[in-house]
Amino acid sequence: MKIRAAKLSDASGIAKVHVDSWRTTYKNIIPDEFLNNLSYQKREELWSNKILNGNVFVAKNDEGKNVGFSSGGKERSGKYKEYQGELSSIYILKEFQGQGIGKSLAKPVIKELGKLGINTMFVFVLEDNNSRLFYEAMGGKIIDKIEVEIAGKKLNELVYGWDNISNS
């Protein structure tokens, strides 16, 4: 498995991982109609723009296929001022989960935050998403619980925070 900074040519592979992992991760959490209507093309456009801004990383298997990605940067919500960094996404294809790829994808985001002098971080995760256990295993502590609406369905989102990521 190789983890590296994403290039513009990775956008379509990231889009595929994004859509496919949403469909498996959020099945029975987010309405099927919403998940079925996710578009590879729209996600590719979104990721093309994000890649240009940096701090997006990809995990490629030995055949060179994108199997996961991560992104992050400065805190965007304005609500968690004591947490300056944000891990905005980690998605991994279902068949590659549980192999340590998530932790490997978090490390470069944390390293980039460190270069900005940031040593605190948070992440949003749906309460019904079993991946929240990954963030707990990484030492994240629940700092907030908020209600969000996705496709007309009200869901709880947990906010996990890390007070010191410099040792991660």
Coordinates of N, CA, C and O in Angstrom, one line a residue:
M1 N 0.8 -1.2 0.0 CA 0.0 0.0 0.0 C 0.9 1.2 0.0 O 1.8 1.3 0.8
K2 N 0.6 2.2 -0.9 CA 1.3 3.4 -0.9 C 0.4 4.6 -0.6 O -0.7 4.7 -1.2
I3 N 0.9 5.4 0.3 CA 0.1 6.7 0.6 C 1.0 7.8 0.1 O 2.2 7.9 0.3
R4 N 0.3 8.7 -0.6 CA 1.0 9.9 -1.2 C 0.0 11.0 -1.4 O -1.2 10.9 -1.3
A5 N 0.6 12.2 -1.6 CA -0.2 13.4 -1.9 C -1.0 13.2 -3.2 O -0.4 12.6 -4.1
A6 N -2.2 13.6 -3.2 CA -3.1 13.4 -4.4 C -2.6 14.3 -5.5 O -2.2 15.5 -5.2
K7 N -2.7 13.8 -6.7 CA -2.5 14.6 -7.9 C -3.8 14.8 -8.6 O -4.8 14.1 -8.4
L8 N -3.9 15.8 -9.5 CA -5.2 16.0 -10.2 C -5.6 14.8 -10.9 O -6.8 14.5 -11.0
S9 N -4.7 14.0 -11.4 CA -5.1 12.8 -12.1 C -5.7 11.7 -11.2 O -6.3 10.7 -11.7
D10 N -5.7 11.9 -9.9 CA -6.3 11.0 -8.9 C -7.8 11.3 -8.7 O -8.5 10.6 -8.0
A11 N -8.2 12.5 -9.2 CA -9.6 12.9 -8.8 C -10.7 11.9 -9.2 O -11.6 11.7 -8.4
S12 N -10.6 11.3 -10.3 CA -11.6 10.3 -10.7 C -11.6 9.1 -9.8 O -12.6 8.6 -9.4
G13 N -10.4 8.6 -9.4 CA -10.3 7.5 -8.5 C -10.8 7.8 -7.1 O -11.4 7.0 -6.4
I14 N -10.5 9.1 -6.6 CA -11.0 9.5 -5.3 C -12.5 9.6 -5.4 O -13.2 9.2 -4.4
A15 N -13.0 10.1 -6.5 CA -14.5 10.2 -6.6 C -15.2 8.9 -6.5 O -16.2 8.7 -5.9
K16 N -14.6 7.9 -7.2 CA -15.1 6.5 -7.1 C -15.1 6.0 -5.7 O -16.1 5.4 -5.2
V17 N -14.0 6.1 -5.0 CA -13.9 5.7 -3.6 C -14.9 6.4 -2.7 O -15.6 5.8 -1.9
H18 N -15.0 7.7 -3.0 CA -16.0 8.6 -2.2 C -17.4 8.0 -2.3 O -18.1 7.7 -1.3
V19 N -17.9 7.9 -3.6 CA -19.2 7.4 -3.8 C -19.4 6.0 -3.3 O -20.4 5.7 -2.6
D20 N -18.5 5.1 -3.7 CA -18.7 3.7 -3.3 C -18.6 3.5 -1.8 O -19.4 2.7 -1.2
S21 N -17.7 4.2 -1.1 CA -17.6 4.0 0.3 C -18.8 4.7 1.0 O -19.3 4.1 2.1
W22 N -19.4 5.8 0.5 CA -20.6 6.3 1.1 C -21.7 5.3 1.0 O -22.5 5.1 1.9
R23 N -21.8 4.6 -0.2 CA -22.9 3.7 -0.4 C -22.8 2.5 0.5 O -23.9 1.9 0.9
T24 N -21.6 2.0 0.9 CA -21.5 0.9 1.8 C -21.5 1.4 3.3 O -22.2 0.8 4.1
T25 N -20.8 2.5 3.6 CA -20.7 3.0 5.0 C -22.1 3.5 5.5 O -22.4 3.3 6.7
Y26 N -22.8 4.2 4.6 CA -24.0 4.9 5.1 C -25.3 4.1 4.7 O -26.4 4.7 4.9
K27 N -25.2 2.9 4.2 CA -26.4 2.1 3.9 C -27.1 1.9 5.2 O -26.5 1.6 6.2
N28 N -28.4 2.1 5.2 CA -29.3 2.0 6.3 C -29.1 3.1 7.3 O -29.7 3.1 8.4
I29 N -28.3 4.1 7.0 CA -28.2 5.3 7.8 C -28.8 6.5 7.0 O -29.6 7.3 7.5
I30 N -28.3 6.7 5.8 CA -28.8 7.8 4.9 C -29.7 7.1 3.9 O -29.5 6.0 3.4
P31 N -30.8 7.8 3.5 CA -31.8 7.2 2.6 C -31.2 6.7 1.3 O -30.3 7.4 0.7
D32 N -31.6 5.5 0.9 CA -31.1 4.9 -0.3 C -31.2 5.8 -1.5 O -30.3 5.8 -2.4
E33 N -32.3 6.5 -1.7 CA -32.4 7.4 -2.8 C -31.3 8.4 -3.0 O -30.8 8.6 -4.0
F34 N -30.9 8.9 -1.8 CA -29.8 9.9 -1.8 C -28.5 9.2 -2.3 O -27.8 9.7 -3.1
L35 N -28.2 8.0 -1.7 CA -27.0 7.3 -2.0 C -27.0 6.8 -3.4 O -25.9 6.9 -4.1
N36 N -28.1 6.4 -3.9 CA -28.1 5.9 -5.3 C -28.0 7.0 -6.3 O -27.5 6.8 -7.5
N37 N -28.3 8.3 -5.9 CA -28.1 9.4 -6.8 C -26.8 10.1 -6.7 O -26.6 11.1 -7.4
L38 N -25.9 9.6 -5.9 CA -24.5 10.2 -5.8 C -23.9 10.1 -7.2 O -24.0 9.0 -7.8
S39 N -23.2 11.1 -7.6 CA -22.6 11.1 -9.0 C -21.1 11.1 -8.9 O -20.5 11.9 -8.3
Y40 N -20.5 10.1 -9.6 CA -19.0 10.1 -9.8 C -18.5 11.4 -10.4 O -17.5 11.9 -9.9
Q41 N -19.2 11.9 -11.4 CA -18.8 13.1 -12.1 C -18.7 14.3 -11.2 O -17.8 15.1 -11.1
K42 N -19.8 14.5 -10.4 CA -19.9 15.6 -9.5 C -18.8 15.5 -8.4 O -18.2 16.5 -8.0
R43 N -18.6 14.3 -7.9 CA -17.5 14.1 -6.9 C -16.1 14.4 -7.5 O -15.3 14.9 -6.8
E44 N -16.0 14.0 -8.7 CA -14.7 14.2 -9.4 C -14.4 15.7 -9.5 O -13.3 16.2 -9.3
E45 N -15.4 16.5 -9.9 CA -15.3 18.0 -9.9 C -14.9 18.5 -8.5 O -14.0 19.4 -8.4
L46 N -15.6 18.1 -7.5 CA -15.4 18.5 -6.1 C -13.9 18.2 -5.8 O -13.2 19.1 -5.2
W47 N -13.5 17.0 -6.0 CA -12.1 16.6 -5.6 C -11.0 17.2 -6.5 O -9.9 17.5 -6.0
S48 N -11.3 17.5 -7.7 CA -10.3 18.2 -8.5 C -10.0 19.6 -7.9 O -8.9 20.0 -7.8
N49 N -11.1 20.3 -7.4 CA -10.9 21.6 -6.8 C -10.1 21.4 -5.4 O -9.3 22.2 -5.1
K50 N -10.5 20.4 -4.7 CA -9.9 20.2 -3.3 C -8.4 19.9 -3.5 O -7.5 20.3 -2.7
I51 N -8.1 19.0 -4.5 CA -6.7 18.6 -4.7 C -5.8 19.8 -5.0 O -4.7 19.9 -4.6
L52 N -6.4 20.8 -5.8 CA -5.6 22.0 -6.1 C -5.3 22.8 -4.9 O -4.2 23.5 -4.8
N53 N -6.1 22.7 -3.8 CA -5.9 23.4 -2.6 C -4.9 22.7 -1.7 O -4.5 23.2 -0.7
G54 N -4.6 21.4 -2.0 CA -3.6 20.6 -1.2 C -4.2 19.9 0.0 O -5.4 20.0 0.3
N55 N -3.4 19.2 0.7 CA -3.7 18.4 1.9 C -4.8 17.3 1.6 O -5.7 17.1 2.4
V56 N -4.7 16.7 0.4 CA -5.5 15.6 0.1 C -4.5 14.4 -0.2 O -3.5 14.6 -0.9
F57 N -4.8 13.2 0.3 CA -3.9 12.1 0.2 C -4.6 10.9 -0.3 O -5.8 10.7 0.0
V58 N -3.9 10.1 -1.1 CA -4.5 8.8 -1.6 C -3.8 7.6 -1.1 O -2.6 7.7 -0.8
A59 N -4.5 6.5 -1.0 CA -3.9 5.2 -0.7 C -4.1 4.4 -2.0 O -5.2 4.2 -2.5
K60 N -3.0 3.9 -2.5 CA -3.1 3.0 -3.7 C -2.6 1.6 -3.4 O -1.6 1.5 -2.7
N61 N -3.3 0.7 -3.9 CA -2.8 -0.7 -3.7 C -1.7 -1.0 -4.6 O -1.2 -0.2 -5.4
D62 N -1.2 -2.3 -4.6 CA 0.0 -2.7 -5.4 C -0.3 -2.6 -6.9 O 0.6 -2.5 -7.7
E63 N -1.6 -2.6 -7.3 CA -1.9 -2.5 -8.7 C -2.1 -1.0 -9.1 O -2.5 -0.8 -10.3
G64 N -1.9 -0.1 -8.2 CA -2.1 1.3 -8.5 C -3.5 1.8 -8.4 O -3.8 2.9 -8.9
K65 N -4.4 1.0 -7.9 CA -5.8 1.4 -7.8 C -6.0 2.2 -6.5 O -5.5 1.9 -5.4
N66 N -6.8 3.4 -6.6 CA -7.1 4.1 -5.4 C -8.1 3.3 -4.6 O -9.1 2.8 -5.0
V67 N -7.7 3.1 -3.3 CA -8.6 2.3 -2.4 C -9.0 3.2 -1.2 O -9.8 2.7 -0.4
G68 N -8.4 4.4 -1.1 CA -8.8 5.3 0.0 C -8.2 6.6 -0.2 O -7.4 6.9 -1.0
F69 N -8.7 7.6 0.6 CA -8.2 8.9 0.6 C -8.5 9.6 1.9 O -9.3 9.2 2.7
S70 N -7.8 10.7 2.1 CA -8.0 11.6 3.3 C -7.8 13.0 2.9 O -7.1 13.3 1.9
S71 N -8.3 13.9 3.7 CA -8.1 15.3 3.5 C -8.3 16.1 4.8 O -8.9 15.5 5.8
G72 N -7.8 17.2 4.9 CA -7.9 18.0 6.1 C -7.3 19.4 5.9 O -6.8 19.7 4.9
G73 N -7.3 20.2 7.0 CA -6.7 21.5 7.0 C -7.1 22.3 8.2 O -7.5 21.7 9.2
K74 N -7.2 23.6 8.0 CA -7.6 24.4 9.2 C -9.0 24.3 9.4 O -9.8 24.0 8.5
E75 N -9.4 24.4 10.7 CA -10.8 24.3 11.1 C -11.7 25.2 10.3 O -11.3 26.4 10.1
R76 N -12.8 24.7 9.8 CA -13.7 25.5 9.0 C -15.0 26.0 9.6 O -15.6 26.9 9.1
S77 N -15.4 25.3 10.7 CA -16.7 25.6 11.2 C -16.8 26.9 12.0 O -17.9 27.5 12.1
G78 N -15.7 27.3 12.6 CA -15.8 28.5 13.4 C -16.3 28.2 14.8 O -16.4 29.1 15.6
K79 N -16.8 27.0 15.0 CA -17.4 26.7 16.3 C -16.5 26.1 17.3 O -16.8 26.1 18.5
Y80 N -15.4 25.5 16.9 CA -14.5 24.8 17.8 C -13.1 25.5 17.8 O -12.1 24.9 17.3
K81 N -13.1 26.7 18.3 CA -11.9 27.5 18.2 C -10.7 26.9 18.9 O -9.5 27.1 18.6
E82 N -10.9 26.0 20.0 CA -9.8 25.4 20.7 C -9.2 24.3 19.8 O -8.1 23.8 20.2
Y83 N -9.8 23.9 18.7 CA -9.3 22.9 17.8 C -9.0 23.6 16.5 O -9.9 23.9 15.8
Q84 N -7.8 23.8 16.2 CA -7.4 24.6 15.0 C -7.4 23.8 13.7 O -7.5 24.3 12.6
G85 N -7.2 22.5 13.8 CA -7.2 21.6 12.6 C -8.4 20.7 12.5 O -9.1 20.5 13.5
E86 N -8.6 20.3 11.2 CA -9.8 19.5 11.0 C -9.4 18.3 10.0 O -8.8 18.6 9.0
L87 N -9.7 17.1 10.5 CA -9.6 16.0 9.6 C -11.0 15.9 8.9 O -12.0 15.5 9.4
S88 N -11.0 16.4 7.6 CA -12.3 16.6 7.0 C -12.8 15.3 6.3 O -14.0 15.1 6.2
S89 N -11.9 14.4 6.0 CA -12.4 13.1 5.4 C -11.3 12.0 5.4 O -10.2 12.3 5.3
I90 N -11.8 10.8 5.7 CA -11.1 9.6 5.5 C -12.1 8.6 5.0 O -13.1 8.3 5.7
Y91 N -11.9 8.1 3.8 CA -12.8 7.1 3.2 C -11.9 6.0 2.6 O -11.0 6.3 1.9
I92 N -12.4 4.8 2.8 CA -11.6 3.6 2.3 C -12.7 2.6 1.8 O -13.7 2.4 2.5
L93 N -12.4 2.0 0.7 CA -13.3 1.0 0.1 C -13.5 -0.1 1.2 O -12.5 -0.5 1.9
K94 N -14.7 -0.6 1.3 CA -15.1 -1.6 2.3 C -14.1 -2.7 2.4 O -13.7 -3.2 3.5
E95 N -13.7 -3.3 1.2 CA -12.9 -4.5 1.2 C -11.4 -4.2 1.7 O -10.7 -5.1 2.0
F96 N -11.1 -2.9 1.9 CA -9.7 -2.6 2.4 C -9.7 -2.0 3.8 O -8.7 -1.7 4.3
Q97 N -10.9 -2.0 4.4 CA -11.0 -1.5 5.8 C -10.4 -2.5 6.8 O -10.4 -3.7 6.5
G98 N -10.0 -2.0 7.9 CA -9.5 -2.9 9.0 C -8.0 -3.3 8.7 O -7.6 -4.3 9.4
Q99 N -7.3 -2.7 7.8 CA -5.9 -3.1 7.5 C -4.9 -2.0 7.9 O -3.8 -2.1 7.5
G100 N -5.3 -1.0 8.7 CA -4.4 0.0 9.1 C -4.3 1.2 8.1 O -3.5 2.1 8.3
I101 N -5.0 1.2 7.0 CA -4.9 2.2 6.0 C -5.4 3.5 6.5 O -4.9 4.6 6.2
G102 N -6.5 3.5 7.3 CA -7.0 4.7 7.9 C -6.0 5.5 8.7 O -5.8 6.7 8.5
K103 N -5.3 4.8 9.6 CA -4.3 5.5 10.4 C -3.2 6.0 9.5 O -2.7 7.1 9.7
S104 N -2.8 5.2 8.4 CA -1.8 5.7 7.5 C -2.2 6.9 6.7 O -1.4 7.7 6.3
L105 N -3.5 7.0 6.4 CA -4.1 8.2 5.7 C -4.2 9.4 6.7 O -4.1 10.5 6.2
A106 N -4.4 9.2 8.0 CA -4.5 10.3 8.9 C -3.1 10.9 9.1 O -3.0 12.2 9.3
K107 N -2.1 10.2 9.1 CA -0.7 10.7 9.4 C -0.3 11.9 8.5 O 0.2 12.9 9.1
P108 N -0.4 11.8 7.2 CA 0.0 12.9 6.4 C -0.8 14.2 6.6 O -0.3 15.3 6.5
V109 N -2.1 14.0 6.9 CA -2.9 15.2 7.3 C -2.4 15.8 8.5 O -2.2 17.1 8.6
I110 N -2.1 15.0 9.5 CA -1.6 15.5 10.8 C -0.2 16.2 10.6 O 0.0 17.2 11.2
K111 N 0.6 15.6 9.8 CA 1.9 16.1 9.5 C 1.8 17.5 8.8 O 2.5 18.5 9.2
E112 N 0.9 17.6 7.9 CA 0.7 18.9 7.2 C 0.1 20.0 8.2 O 0.5 21.2 8.2
L113 N -0.8 19.6 9.1 CA -1.3 20.5 10.1 C -0.1 21.0 11.0 O 0.0 22.1 11.4
G114 N 0.8 20.0 11.4 CA 1.9 20.4 12.2 C 2.8 21.4 11.5 O 3.3 22.3 12.2
K115 N 3.0 21.3 10.2 CA 3.8 22.3 9.4 C 3.1 23.7 9.5 O 3.8 24.7 9.4
L116 N 1.8 23.8 9.8 CA 1.1 25.0 9.9 C 1.1 25.5 11.4 O 0.5 26.5 11.8
G117 N 1.8 24.7 12.3 CA 1.9 25.1 13.7 C 0.6 24.6 14.4 O 0.3 25.1 15.5
I118 N -0.1 23.7 13.9 CA -1.4 23.3 14.5 C -1.2 21.9 15.1 O -0.7 21.0 14.5
N119 N -1.5 21.8 16.4 CA -1.4 20.5 17.1 C -2.7 20.0 17.7 O -2.7 19.1 18.6
T120 N -3.8 20.6 17.4 CA -5.1 20.2 17.8 C -6.0 19.9 16.6 O -5.8 20.5 15.5
M121 N -6.9 19.0 16.7 CA -7.7 18.6 15.5 C -9.1 18.0 16.0 O -9.2 17.5 17.1
F122 N -10.0 18.1 15.1 CA -11.3 17.4 15.3 C -11.8 16.9 14.0 O -11.3 17.1 12.9
V123 N -12.8 16.0 14.1 CA -13.5 15.4 13.0 C -15.0 15.2 13.3 O -15.3 15.0 14.4
F124 N -15.8 15.3 12.3 CA -17.2 15.1 12.4 C -17.5 13.6 11.9 O -17.0 13.2 10.9
V125 N -18.3 12.9 12.6 CA -18.7 11.5 12.2 C -20.1 11.2 12.6 O -20.5 11.6 13.8
L126 N -20.9 10.7 11.7 CA -22.2 10.3 12.1 C -22.2 9.3 13.2 O -21.5 8.3 13.2
E127 N -23.1 9.5 14.2 CA -23.2 8.6 15.4 C -23.4 7.2 15.0 O -22.9 6.3 15.6
D128 N -24.2 6.9 14.0 CA -24.6 5.6 13.6 C -23.5 4.9 12.7 O -23.6 3.7 12.3
N129 N -22.4 5.6 12.4 CA -21.3 5.1 11.6 C -20.4 4.4 12.5 O -19.7 4.9 13.4
N130 N -20.2 3.1 12.2 CA -19.3 2.3 13.0 C -17.8 2.8 12.9 O -17.0 2.4 13.8
S131 N -17.5 3.6 11.9 CA -16.1 4.1 11.8 C -15.8 5.0 13.0 O -14.6 5.3 13.2
R132 N -16.8 5.4 13.7 CA -16.5 6.3 14.9 C -15.5 5.6 15.8 O -14.7 6.2 16.5
L133 N -15.6 4.2 15.9 CA -14.7 3.4 16.7 C -13.3 3.6 16.3 O -12.4 3.5 17.2
F134 N -13.0 3.8 15.0 CA -11.7 4.1 14.6 C -11.1 5.4 15.2 O -10.0 5.4 15.7
Y135 N -11.9 6.4 15.3 CA -11.5 7.7 15.8 C -11.3 7.5 17.3 O -10.3 8.1 17.9
E136 N -12.1 6.7 18.0 CA -11.9 6.5 19.4 C -10.6 5.7 19.6 O -9.8 6.0 20.5
A137 N -10.3 4.7 18.8 CA -9.0 4.0 18.9 C -7.8 4.9 18.6 O -6.8 4.6 19.2
M138 N -8.0 5.9 17.8 CA -6.9 6.9 17.6 C -6.8 7.9 18.7 O -6.0 8.8 18.6
G139 N -7.6 7.8 19.7 CA -7.5 8.7 20.9 C -8.4 9.9 20.8 O -8.3 10.8 21.7
G140 N -9.3 9.9 19.9 CA -10.3 11.0 19.8 C -11.3 11.0 21.0 O -11.7 9.9 21.3
K141 N -11.6 12.1 21.5 CA -12.6 12.2 22.6 C -13.8 13.0 22.0 O -13.7 14.0 21.3
I142 N -15.0 12.5 22.4 CA -16.2 13.2 22.0 C -16.3 14.6 22.7 O -16.2 14.7 23.9
I143 N -16.3 15.7 21.8 CA -16.4 17.0 22.4 C -17.7 17.7 22.1 O -18.0 18.7 22.7
D144 N -18.5 17.1 21.3 CA -19.8 17.7 21.0 C -20.7 16.6 20.2 O -20.2 15.7 19.7
K145 N -22.0 16.9 20.2 CA -23.0 16.1 19.5 C -23.9 17.1 18.9 O -24.5 17.9 19.6
I146 N -24.1 17.0 17.6 CA -25.0 18.0 16.9 C -26.0 17.2 16.0 O -25.7 16.0 15.7
E147 N -27.0 17.9 15.6 CA -28.0 17.3 14.7 C -27.8 17.9 13.3 O -27.6 19.1 13.2
V148 N -27.7 17.0 12.4 CA -27.6 17.4 11.0 C -28.8 16.8 10.2 O -29.4 15.8 10.6
E149 N -29.0 17.3 9.0 CA -30.1 16.7 8.2 C -29.5 16.4 6.8 O -28.8 17.2 6.2
I150 N -29.6 15.1 6.4 CA -29.1 14.7 5.1 C -30.3 14.0 4.4 O -30.9 13.0 5.0
A151 N -30.6 14.5 3.3 CA -31.7 13.9 2.4 C -33.0 13.9 3.2 O -33.7 12.9 3.1
G152 N -33.2 14.9 4.0 CA -34.5 15.0 4.8 C -34.5 14.2 6.0 O -35.5 14.1 6.7
K153 N -33.5 13.5 6.4 CA -33.4 12.7 7.6 C -32.5 13.3 8.6 O -31.4 13.7 8.3
K154 N -33.0 13.5 9.8 CA -32.3 14.0 10.9 C -31.4 13.0 11.5 O -31.8 11.9 11.8
L155 N -30.1 13.3 11.6 CA -29.1 12.4 12.1 C -28.2 13.1 13.2 O -28.1 14.3 13.1
N156 N -27.7 12.3 14.1 CA -26.8 12.9 15.1 C -25.3 12.7 14.6 O -25.0 11.7 14.0
E157 N -24.6 13.8 14.7 CA -23.2 13.7 14.3 C -22.3 14.0 15.6 O -22.6 14.9 16.3
L158 N -21.3 13.1 15.8 CA -20.4 13.3 16.9 C -19.2 14.1 16.4 O -18.8 14.0 15.3
V159 N -18.7 14.9 17.3 CA -17.5 15.6 17.0 C -16.4 15.1 18.0 O -16.5 15.1 19.2
Y160 N -15.4 14.5 17.3 CA -14.2 14.0 18.1 C -13.1 15.0 18.0 O -12.8 15.5 17.0
G161 N -12.4 15.2 19.2 CA -11.3 16.1 19.2 C -10.1 15.5 19.8 O -10.1 14.6 20.6
W162 N -8.9 16.0 19.3 CA -7.6 15.6 19.9 C -6.9 16.9 20.4 O -6.8 17.9 19.6
D163 N -6.5 16.9 21.6 CA -5.9 18.1 22.2 C -4.4 18.2 21.8 O -3.8 19.3 22.0
N164 N -3.8 17.1 21.4 CA -2.4 17.1 21.0 C -2.2 16.0 20.0 O -2.0 14.9 20.3
I165 N -2.0 16.5 18.7 CA -1.8 15.5 17.6 C -0.3 15.4 17.3 O 0.1 14.6 16.4
S166 N 0.5 16.2 18.0 CA 1.9 16.1 17.6 C 2.6 14.8 17.9 O 3.6 14.5 17.4
N167 N 2.0 14.0 18.8 CA 2.5 12.7 19.0 C 1.8 11.6 18.2 O 2.1 10.4 18.4
S168 N 0.9 11.9 17.3 CA 0.1 10.9 16.6 C 0.9 10.4 15.4 O 1.8 11.1 14.9

